[in-house]
Coordinates of C-alpha atoms and ligand atoms in Angstrom, one line a residue:
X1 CA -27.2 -3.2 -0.8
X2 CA -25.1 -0.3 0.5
X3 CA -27.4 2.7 2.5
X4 CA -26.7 5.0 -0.9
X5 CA -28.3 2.7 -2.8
X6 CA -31.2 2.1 -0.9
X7 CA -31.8 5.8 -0.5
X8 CA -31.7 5.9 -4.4
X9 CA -34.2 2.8 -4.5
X10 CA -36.7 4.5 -2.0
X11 CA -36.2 7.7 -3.5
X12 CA -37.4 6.0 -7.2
X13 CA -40.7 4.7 -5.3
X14 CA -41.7 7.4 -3.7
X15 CA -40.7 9.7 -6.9
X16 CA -42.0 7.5 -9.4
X17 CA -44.6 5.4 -7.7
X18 CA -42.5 2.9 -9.1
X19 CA -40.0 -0.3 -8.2
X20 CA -37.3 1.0 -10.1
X21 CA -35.7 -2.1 -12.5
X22 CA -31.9 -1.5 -11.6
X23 CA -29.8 0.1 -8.9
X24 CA -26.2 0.5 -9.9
X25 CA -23.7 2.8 -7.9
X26 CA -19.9 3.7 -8.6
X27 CA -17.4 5.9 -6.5
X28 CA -15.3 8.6 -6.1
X29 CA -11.6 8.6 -6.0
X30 CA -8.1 9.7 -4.6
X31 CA -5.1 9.7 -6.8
X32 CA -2.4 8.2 -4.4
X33 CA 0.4 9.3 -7.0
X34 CA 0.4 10.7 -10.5
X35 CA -1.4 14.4 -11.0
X36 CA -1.9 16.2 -14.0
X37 CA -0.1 13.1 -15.8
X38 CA -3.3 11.7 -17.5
X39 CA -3.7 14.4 -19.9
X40 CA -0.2 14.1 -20.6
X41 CA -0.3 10.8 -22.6
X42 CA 1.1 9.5 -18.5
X43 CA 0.4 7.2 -16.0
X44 CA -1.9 7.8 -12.5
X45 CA -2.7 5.4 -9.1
X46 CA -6.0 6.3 -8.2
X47 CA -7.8 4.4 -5.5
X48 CA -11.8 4.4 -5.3
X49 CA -12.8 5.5 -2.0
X50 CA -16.0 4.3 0.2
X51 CA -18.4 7.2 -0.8
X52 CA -20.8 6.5 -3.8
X53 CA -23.4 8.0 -5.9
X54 CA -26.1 5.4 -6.4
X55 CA -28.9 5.5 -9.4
X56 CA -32.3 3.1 -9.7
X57 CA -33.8 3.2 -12.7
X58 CA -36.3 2.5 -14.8
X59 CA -37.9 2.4 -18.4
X60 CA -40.1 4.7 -19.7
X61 CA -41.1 8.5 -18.9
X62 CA -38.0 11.6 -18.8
X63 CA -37.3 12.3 -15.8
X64 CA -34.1 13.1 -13.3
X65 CA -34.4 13.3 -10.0
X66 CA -31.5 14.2 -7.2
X67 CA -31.6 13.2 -3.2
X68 CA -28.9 15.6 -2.6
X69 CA -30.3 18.7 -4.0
X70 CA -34.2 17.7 -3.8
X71 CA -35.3 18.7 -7.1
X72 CA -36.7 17.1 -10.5
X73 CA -35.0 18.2 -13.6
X74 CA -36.4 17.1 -17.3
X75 CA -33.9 14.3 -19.0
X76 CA -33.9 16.5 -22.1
X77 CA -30.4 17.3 -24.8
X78 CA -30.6 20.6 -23.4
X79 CA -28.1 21.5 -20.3
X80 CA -29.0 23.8 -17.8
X81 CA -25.8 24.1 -15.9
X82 CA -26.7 21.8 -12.7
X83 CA -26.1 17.9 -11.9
X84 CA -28.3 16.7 -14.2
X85 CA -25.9 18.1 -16.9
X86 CA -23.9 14.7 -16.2
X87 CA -26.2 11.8 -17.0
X88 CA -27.6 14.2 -19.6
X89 CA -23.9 14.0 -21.2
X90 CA -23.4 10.5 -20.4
X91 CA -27.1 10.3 -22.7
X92 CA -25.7 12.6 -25.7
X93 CA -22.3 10.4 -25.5
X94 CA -24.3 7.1 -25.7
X95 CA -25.7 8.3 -28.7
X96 CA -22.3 9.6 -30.0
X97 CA -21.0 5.9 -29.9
X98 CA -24.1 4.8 -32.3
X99 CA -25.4 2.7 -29.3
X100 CA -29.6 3.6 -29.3
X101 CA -31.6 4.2 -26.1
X102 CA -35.2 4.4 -24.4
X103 CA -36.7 6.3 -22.5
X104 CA -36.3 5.9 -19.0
X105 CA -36.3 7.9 -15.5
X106 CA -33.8 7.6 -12.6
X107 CA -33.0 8.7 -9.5
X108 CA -30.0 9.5 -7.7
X109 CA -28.6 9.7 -3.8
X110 CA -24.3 10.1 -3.1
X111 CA -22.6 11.2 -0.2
X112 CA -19.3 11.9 -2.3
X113 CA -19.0 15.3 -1.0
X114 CA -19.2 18.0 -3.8
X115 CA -16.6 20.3 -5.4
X116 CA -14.1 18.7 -2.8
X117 CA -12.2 17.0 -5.1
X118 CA -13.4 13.3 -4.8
X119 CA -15.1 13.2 -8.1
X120 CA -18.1 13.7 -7.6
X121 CA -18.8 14.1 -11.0
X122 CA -17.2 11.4 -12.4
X123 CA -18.9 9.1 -10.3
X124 CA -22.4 10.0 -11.5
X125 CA -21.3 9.6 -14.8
X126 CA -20.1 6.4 -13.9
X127 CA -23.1 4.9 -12.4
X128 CA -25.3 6.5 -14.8
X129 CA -22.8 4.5 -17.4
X130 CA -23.2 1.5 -15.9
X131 CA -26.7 1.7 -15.4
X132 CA -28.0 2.2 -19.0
X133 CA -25.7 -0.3 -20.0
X134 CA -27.3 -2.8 -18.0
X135 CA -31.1 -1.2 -18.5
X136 CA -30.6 -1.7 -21.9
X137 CA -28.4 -4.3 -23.2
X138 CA -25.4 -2.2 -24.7
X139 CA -23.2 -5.2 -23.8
X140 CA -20.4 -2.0 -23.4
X141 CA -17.0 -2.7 -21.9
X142 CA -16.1 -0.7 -18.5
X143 CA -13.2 0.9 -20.4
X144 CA -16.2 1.7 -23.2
X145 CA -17.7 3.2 -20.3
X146 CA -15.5 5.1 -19.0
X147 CA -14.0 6.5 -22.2
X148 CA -17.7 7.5 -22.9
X149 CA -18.2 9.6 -19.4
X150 CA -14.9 11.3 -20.4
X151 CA -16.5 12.5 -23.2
X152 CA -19.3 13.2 -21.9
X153 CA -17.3 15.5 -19.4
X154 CA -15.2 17.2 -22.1
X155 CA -17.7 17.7 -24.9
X156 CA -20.9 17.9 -23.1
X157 CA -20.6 19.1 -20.1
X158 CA -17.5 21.3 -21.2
X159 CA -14.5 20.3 -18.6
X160 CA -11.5 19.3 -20.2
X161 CA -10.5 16.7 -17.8
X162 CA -7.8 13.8 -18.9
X163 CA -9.4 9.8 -18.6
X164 CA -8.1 9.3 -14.4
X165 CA -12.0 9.8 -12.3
X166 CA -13.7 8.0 -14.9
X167 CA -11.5 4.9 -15.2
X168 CA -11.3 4.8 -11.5
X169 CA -14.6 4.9 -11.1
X170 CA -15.7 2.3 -13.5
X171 CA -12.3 0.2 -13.2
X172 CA -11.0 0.0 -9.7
X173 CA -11.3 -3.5 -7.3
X174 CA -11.6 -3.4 -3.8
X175 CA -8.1 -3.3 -1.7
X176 CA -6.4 -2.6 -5.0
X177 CA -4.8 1.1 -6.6
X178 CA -5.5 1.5 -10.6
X179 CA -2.0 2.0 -12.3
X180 CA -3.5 3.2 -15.6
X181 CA -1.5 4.6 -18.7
X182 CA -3.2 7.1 -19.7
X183 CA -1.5 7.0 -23.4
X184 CA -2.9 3.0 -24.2
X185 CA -5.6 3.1 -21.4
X186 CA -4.4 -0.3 -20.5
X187 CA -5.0 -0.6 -17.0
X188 CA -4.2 -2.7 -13.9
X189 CA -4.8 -3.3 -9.9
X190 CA -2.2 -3.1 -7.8
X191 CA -2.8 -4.7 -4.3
X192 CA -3.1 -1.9 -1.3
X193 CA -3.7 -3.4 2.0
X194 CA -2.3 -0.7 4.3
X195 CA -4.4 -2.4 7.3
X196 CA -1.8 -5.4 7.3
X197 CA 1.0 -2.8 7.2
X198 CA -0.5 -1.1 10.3
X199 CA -0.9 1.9 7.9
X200 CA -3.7 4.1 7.5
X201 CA -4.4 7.0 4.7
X202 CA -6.2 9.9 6.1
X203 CA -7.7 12.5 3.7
X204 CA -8.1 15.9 4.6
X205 CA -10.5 18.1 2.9
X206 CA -9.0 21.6 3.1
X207 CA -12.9 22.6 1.7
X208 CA -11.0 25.8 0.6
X209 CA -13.6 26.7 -3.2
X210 CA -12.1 25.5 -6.0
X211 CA -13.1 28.9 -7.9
X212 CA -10.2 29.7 -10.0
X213 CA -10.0 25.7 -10.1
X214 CA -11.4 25.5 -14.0
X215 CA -9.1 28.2 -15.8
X216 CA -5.7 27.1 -13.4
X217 CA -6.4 24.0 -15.1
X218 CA -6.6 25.1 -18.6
X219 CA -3.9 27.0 -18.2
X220 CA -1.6 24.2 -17.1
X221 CA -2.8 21.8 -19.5
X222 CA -2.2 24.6 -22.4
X223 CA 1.3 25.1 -20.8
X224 CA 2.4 21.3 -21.7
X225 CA 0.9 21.4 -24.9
X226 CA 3.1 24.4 -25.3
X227 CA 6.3 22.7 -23.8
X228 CA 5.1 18.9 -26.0
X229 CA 5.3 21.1 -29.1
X230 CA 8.7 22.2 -28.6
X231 CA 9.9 19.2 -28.0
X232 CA 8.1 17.8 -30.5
X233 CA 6.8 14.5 -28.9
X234 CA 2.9 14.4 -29.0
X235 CA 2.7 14.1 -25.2
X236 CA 5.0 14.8 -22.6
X237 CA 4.8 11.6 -21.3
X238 CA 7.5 11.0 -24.2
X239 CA 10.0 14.0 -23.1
X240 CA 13.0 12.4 -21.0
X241 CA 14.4 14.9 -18.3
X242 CA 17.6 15.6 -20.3
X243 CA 15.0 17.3 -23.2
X244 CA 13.7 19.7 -20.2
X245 CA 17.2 21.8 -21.1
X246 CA 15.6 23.0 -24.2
X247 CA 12.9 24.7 -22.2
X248 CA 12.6 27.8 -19.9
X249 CA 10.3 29.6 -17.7
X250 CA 6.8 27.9 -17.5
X251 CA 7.2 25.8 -20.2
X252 CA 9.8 24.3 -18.2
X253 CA 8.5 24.3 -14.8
X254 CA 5.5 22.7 -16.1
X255 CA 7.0 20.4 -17.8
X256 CA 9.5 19.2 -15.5
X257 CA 6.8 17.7 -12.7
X258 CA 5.2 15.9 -15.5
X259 CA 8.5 14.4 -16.5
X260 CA 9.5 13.5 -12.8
X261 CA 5.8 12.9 -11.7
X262 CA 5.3 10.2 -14.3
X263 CA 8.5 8.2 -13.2
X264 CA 7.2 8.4 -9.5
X265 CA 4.2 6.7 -10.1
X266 CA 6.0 4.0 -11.6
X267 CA 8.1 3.8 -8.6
X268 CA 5.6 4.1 -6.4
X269 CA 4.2 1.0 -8.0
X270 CA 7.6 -0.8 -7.5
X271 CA 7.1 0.7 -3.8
X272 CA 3.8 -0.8 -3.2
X273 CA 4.6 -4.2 -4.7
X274 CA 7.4 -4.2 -2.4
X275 CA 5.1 -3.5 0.3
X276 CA 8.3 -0.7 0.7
X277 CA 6.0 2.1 2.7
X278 CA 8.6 4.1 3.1
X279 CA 9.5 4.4 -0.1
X280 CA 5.9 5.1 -1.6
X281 CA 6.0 8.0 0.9
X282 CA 9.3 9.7 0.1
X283 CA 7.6 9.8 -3.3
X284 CA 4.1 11.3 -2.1
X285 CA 6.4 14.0 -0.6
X286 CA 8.4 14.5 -3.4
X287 CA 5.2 14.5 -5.4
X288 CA 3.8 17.3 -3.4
X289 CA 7.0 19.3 -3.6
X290 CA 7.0 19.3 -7.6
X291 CA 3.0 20.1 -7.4
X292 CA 3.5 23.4 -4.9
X293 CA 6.9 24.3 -6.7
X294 CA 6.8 23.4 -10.3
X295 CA 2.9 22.9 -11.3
X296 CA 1.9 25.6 -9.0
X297 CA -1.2 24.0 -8.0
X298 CA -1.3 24.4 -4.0
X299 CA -2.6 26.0 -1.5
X300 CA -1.5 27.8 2.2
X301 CA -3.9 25.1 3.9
X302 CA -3.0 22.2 1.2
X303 CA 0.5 22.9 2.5
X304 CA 0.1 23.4 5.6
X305 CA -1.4 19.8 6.0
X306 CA 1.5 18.0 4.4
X307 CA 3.9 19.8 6.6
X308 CA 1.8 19.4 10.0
X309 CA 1.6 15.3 8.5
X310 CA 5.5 15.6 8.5
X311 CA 5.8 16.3 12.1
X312 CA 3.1 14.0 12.5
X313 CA 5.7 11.2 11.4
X314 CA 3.3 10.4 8.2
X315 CA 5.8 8.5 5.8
X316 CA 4.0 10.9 3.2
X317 CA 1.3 13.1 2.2
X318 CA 0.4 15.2 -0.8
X319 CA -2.2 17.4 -2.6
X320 CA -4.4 14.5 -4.5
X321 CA -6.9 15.9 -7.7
X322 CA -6.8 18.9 -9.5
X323 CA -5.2 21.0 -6.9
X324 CA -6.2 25.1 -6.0
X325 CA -8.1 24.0 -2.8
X326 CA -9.5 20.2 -2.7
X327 CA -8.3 17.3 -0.8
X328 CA -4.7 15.8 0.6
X329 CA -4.1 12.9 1.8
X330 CA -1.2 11.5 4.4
X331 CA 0.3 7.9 4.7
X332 CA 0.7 7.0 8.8
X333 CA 0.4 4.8 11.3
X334 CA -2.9 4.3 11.7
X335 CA -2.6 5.0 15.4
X336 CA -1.6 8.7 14.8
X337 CA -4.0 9.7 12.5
X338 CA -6.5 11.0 15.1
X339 CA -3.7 13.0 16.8
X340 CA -3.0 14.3 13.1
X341 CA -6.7 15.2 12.1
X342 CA -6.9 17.2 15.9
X343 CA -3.7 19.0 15.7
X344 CA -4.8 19.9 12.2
X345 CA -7.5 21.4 13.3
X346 CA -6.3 23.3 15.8
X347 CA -3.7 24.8 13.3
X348 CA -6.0 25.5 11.3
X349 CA -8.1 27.3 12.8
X350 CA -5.4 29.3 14.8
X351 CA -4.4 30.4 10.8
X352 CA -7.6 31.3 9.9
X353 CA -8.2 28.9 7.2
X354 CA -11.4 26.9 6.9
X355 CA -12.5 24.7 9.1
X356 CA -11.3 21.1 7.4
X357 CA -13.3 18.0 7.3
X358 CA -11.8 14.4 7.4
X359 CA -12.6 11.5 5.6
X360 CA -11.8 7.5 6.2
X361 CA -9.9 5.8 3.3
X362 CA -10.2 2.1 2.5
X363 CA -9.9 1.4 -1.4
X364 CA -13.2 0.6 -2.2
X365 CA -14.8 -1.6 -5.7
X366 CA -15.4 0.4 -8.4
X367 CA -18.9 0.9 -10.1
X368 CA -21.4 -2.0 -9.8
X369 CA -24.7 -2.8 -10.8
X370 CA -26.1 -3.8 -7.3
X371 CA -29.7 -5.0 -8.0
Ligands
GLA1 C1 -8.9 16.3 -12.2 C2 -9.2 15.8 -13.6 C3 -8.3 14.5 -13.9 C4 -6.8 14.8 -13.6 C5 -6.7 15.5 -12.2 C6 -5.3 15.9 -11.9 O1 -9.3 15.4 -11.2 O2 -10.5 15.4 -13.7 O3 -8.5 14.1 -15.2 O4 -6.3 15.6 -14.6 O5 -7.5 16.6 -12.0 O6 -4.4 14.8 -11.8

């Protein structure tokens, strides 16, 4: 078992006096192409990453408890605003699918760090997913799962995120990218073995808070559903680039990364199959150029990475999740990525921004029942 899911294990004893029947645990992500497409009806390339949240649990009794924030909450319908808000929602979304459920009591330990844009969230949701599927025979499908945490997200816990953390939480193999469309939710792998390419993907967590995170979001997502109307296609994953002419102002500029941004990730794909680095990373770039230009979604610092990865010699980097503070990550030689992480740093400090915090990449298995 991995060390999260111990700590969730021992955590259930000495909680619960208990041995806890099941330990499941499922990750958080990085997108490595494809943002703010999933919403859109589009396609993303998420990769899970090596940092879990892990839940044991066991039948009978009502209770939540958290590792991470040390604290007991009741496992009741009603939502009080903290972490247990997400397997409460993944409980109410159970429900919503006709599927009945017991009692039970879990508890939970994750070193996916929070609010930084790895999905934290999704993750719990995930294992809780996979969890009470397991605990209690639901004989659910992972993309049953994972349309259920969505919901969960949007309707219960009240974010109105597309279908991207959750399937890559739930759906993603180890030493593969997710190509998923978001429009049929068909998804598949798509090998990633950077190590044998010499390659390494660094991701750099500008830890800047994501405050004005939830209504940028909105916003943009309201601005394609303005600029899908217009153009009267149901997403904008339909529009072709020669319909952006009958746009203008945001509409447009919002519009026009989704249009370009969805045709990059299947090129990226081509890229990766191709085992054409170079390629993938003109994209990341180019991906990054439409997100700080068009979407509007970056930061001083998120820039300021991508451009010190330039100099760096990284054959990309870009902005990956939701954007307004969060995470980037950078494609290099692996044997500059120390010099990259130092010298970023140093920059960044010299600017004043916050201190950033680094984090290893290897694409990691997806949400799995572990004992
Ligand atoms: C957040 C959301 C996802 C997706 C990304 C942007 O992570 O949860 O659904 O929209 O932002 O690509």
């Amino acid at each position: 078992m991995r060390a999260v899911e111990e700590k969730a294990a021992r955590a259930y004893r000495k909680r619960f006096d208990h041995e806890p029947e099941l330990i499941a645990s499922a990750p958080g992500r990085i997108n490595l192409i494809g943002e703010h497409t999933d919403y859109n009806g589009g396609f993303v390339l998420p990769c899970a990453v090596g940092r879990r949240v892990a839940v044991a649990m066991g039948r009978g009794g009502d209770e939540l408890y958290s590792t991470n924030f040390d604290e007991t909450r009741p496992m009741s319908g009603e939502k009080d605003s903290s972490w247990a808000d997400y397997p409460r929602g993944v409980v109410w979304a159970i429900g919503e699918t006709g599927h009945g459920i017991g009692d039970f009591r879990a508890a939970f330990a994750g070193d996916v760090p929070l609010g930084a844009g790895l999905s934290s969230s999704a993750a719990i949701e995930a294992a809780t997913a996979l969890a009470l599927d397991a605990l209690f025979g639901l004989g659910m499908d992972r993309k049953e799962l994972a349309v259920l945490c969505q919901r969960a997200e949007n309707e219960f816990v009240g974010v109105g995120t597309g279908i991207m953390d959750q399937y890559a939480s739930l759906l993603c193999e180890e030493g593969a990218a997710l190509l998923v469309d978001c429009r049929s939710l068909q998804a598949q792998s798509v090998p990633l073995d950077l190590d044998a390419a010499g390659l390494a993907l660094l991701v750099c967590d500008t830890q800047v808070e994501r405050g004005l995170a939830d209504t940028g979001y909105n916003d943009r997502r309201a601005a394609c559903e303005r600029a899908a109307e217009a153009l009267g296609v149901e997403y904008l994953r339909d529009a072709r680039a020669e319909d952006l002419e009958n746009l203008s102002g945001e509409e447009l500029k919002r519009a026009r990364h989704i249009v370009s941004e969805n045709a990059r990730v299947l090129e990226a794909v081509e890229a990766l199959r191709a085992e054409d680095y170079r390629e993938l990373g003109r994209l990341m770039y180019a991906s990054h150029a439409s997100m700080r230009d068009d979407y509007e979604i970056s930061t001083q610092a998120l820039d300021a990475f991508v451009e010190l990865a330039k100099e760096a010699g990284a054959l990309g980097a870009r902005l990956t999740g939701a954007g307004f503070g969060g995470c980037a990550i950078a494609l290099l030689p692996a044997r500059v990525a120390d010099a990259l992480a130092r010298e970023t740093r140093a920059r960044f400090a010299e600017r004043g921004f916050e201190e950033p915090a680094f984090y290893e990449f290897v694409p990691a298995a997806g949400a799995e029942v572990a004992r």
